[in-house]
Amino acid sequence: MPATKKGILNRLNNNFAKLTPGGIREFDYQASSIPGIIKLTLGEPDFNVPAAMKQAAINSINDNDSHYAPGNGTLDLRQAIAHFMQDRYQLNYDPENEIAVTVGATEGIYASLSAIINPGDEILVATPTFPLYMVVTKILGGTPVEIDTSDDNFILTPTKLQSILDKHPNAKGLILNYPSNPTGVTYTKAQVQALAEAIKATNLVVIADEIYSELVYDGPHTSIASFIPSQTLVLNGASKSHAMTGYRIGFIAGPKELMKPVSAIHAMMVTAASDPAMAAAVAAFGTDAGKEATLKMKEAYKQRRDFVVDALKQLGFNITTPNGAFYIFAKIPAQFGNNDLKFATDLANQGKVAVIPGSFFGAGGQGYVRISYATSMDTLKQAMTNIAEFINKED
Ligand SMILES: Cc1ncc(COP(=O)(O)O)c(C=O)c1O
C-alpha cells in the first residue's frame, strides 16, 4: 500500500479545510457500532424499488442498452420527466433543452452551484437544512449565508429574506428545499407566492431542491417555479419518491440559457447517468404504475408520521407538524436543555435509538433532533418505547 508523500499534503484544495468534519454519516457510523441500536438516522426509504421500475431496468440490460447516453439523459426519460412536471405541478419544460438528468439530486446540486459560483460569491441558504448545500458552496470557493428560519416555523418569509438581502446585496443564489430535510415542513401556495414576489424583484438564481415534492401529505406541492420560472432551477429525482436511492437518478429543470452551463458542467463531471437506471426512471416518472407506487408509499409514511409525532409530543418534544418528506424535527424536552449533540449521544448509548443532532443542519437547529421515519412501523414502535424509557429514567 503506498504511503502518501509528505510534501504533497499541503497541496490539496484549501476549501476542504473549511469543511467541518463529521456530520450525519459520521454520527450514523458511530451509532452503528452500539449493540442493539435502532437507527432513525438516514433519509433512506425502507421500501424496495417497485416492480415496474425494476423490470424496466432488467429489460434495458437484456436489450444491451449499454452505451453512452446523451449527456442530458435519454430523450425517453426527459419526456417522462416533462410529463411528470406537467402532470403533478403544472410546470412546462421542453425535454430537448430545459431538462438534464443527473446522477442523483446530489450531482444536480453540484452542477447547479458550479454553474453560478465564482470564488467569494455568497449563496443564501434557508436553514436548518440539508448540509450538502453548504459543503458544496464552500468547496467551490463560495460563502454560504445561513438564514435561520426557526422562529418562523421553518418558513422563509419575504421579510426575513429582505433583511438578509439588505446585509448581503450581492448574494448570487438562494437555496430553498421544501418539503424540508430536516424539518419535514413545507410551504403553502400562499407562502410560496409571497416569497416568489420578493425574489422576483432580485436577480437571485433560485435553486429549488424539491426532491420530496411527491411526499406532501395534506394539500398539493407548489413549486416556486410556478411563479418565477425564469430564475429558478428545480431539482428533483427518483430517490425519495420511488425509493430508488441506489439507482442514482435526479434531474434539473430550468430555463434554456441557465441550463446550458448546468448541462455542460454535468456532462464534464459524469458524461451521463447509467442506461438501466434511466430506463427504470422512465417507468417511475412516465407511467401510472410509477404514480401509484409513490401514492402507496406516501400512505405508509403518513401513518408512521402520525404515530411518531403523537408519541414524541406525549414525551415532551415540541414539534412543528411536518407535512412532507419523512423527517420530524423535534425540540428536545426542556429538562434536557439545549445540547442536542449530548442528547443524541446519550440517547444512542443509553436508549439505543440513534437520531441526528439538529445543530448538524445549520443555524436554528440547536436544541433539536431529526428523526427519520423511513423505516417499518414495528421498528418505530420499539424506538418510541426505548425513547420513553430513556426520557422517564432521566426525569
Ligand atoms: C434535501 C435533499 N436533497 C438531495 C438529496 C440527495 O438525493 P439523491 O439521493 O437523489 O442524490 C437528499 C438526500 O437525503 C436530500 O435530503
Tab-separated table of C-alpha atoms in Angstrom, residues 147-149 151-152 155-167 191 194-199:
chain	number	residue	atom	x	y	z
A	147	ILE	CA	-30.866	32.308	7.065
A	148	ASP	CA	-32.221	30.938	10.336
A	149	THR	CA	-35.941	30.259	9.844
A	151	ASP	CA	-38.522	31.491	14.648
A	152	ASP	CA	-40.920	31.429	11.661
A	155	ILE	CA	-40.550	29.007	6.635
A	156	LEU	CA	-38.508	31.686	4.875
A	157	THR	CA	-40.659	34.813	4.873
A	158	PRO	CA	-40.281	37.726	2.432
A	159	THR	CA	-39.459	39.980	5.399
A	160	LYS	CA	-36.645	37.737	6.574
A	161	LEU	CA	-35.303	37.429	3.023
A	162	GLN	CA	-35.320	41.198	2.621
A	163	SER	CA	-33.462	41.748	5.870
A	164	ILE	CA	-30.748	39.325	4.725
A	165	LEU	CA	-30.560	40.949	1.285
A	166	ASP	CA	-30.054	44.338	2.947
A	167	LYS	CA	-26.895	42.908	4.521
A	191	GLN	CA	-46.268	31.239	1.303
A	194	ALA	CA	-45.360	35.688	-1.317
A	195	LEU	CA	-41.725	34.609	-1.283
A	196	ALA	CA	-41.614	34.414	-5.070
A	197	GLU	CA	-42.911	38.003	-5.307
A	198	ALA	CA	-39.998	39.165	-3.157
A	199	ILE	CA	-37.464	37.155	-5.180
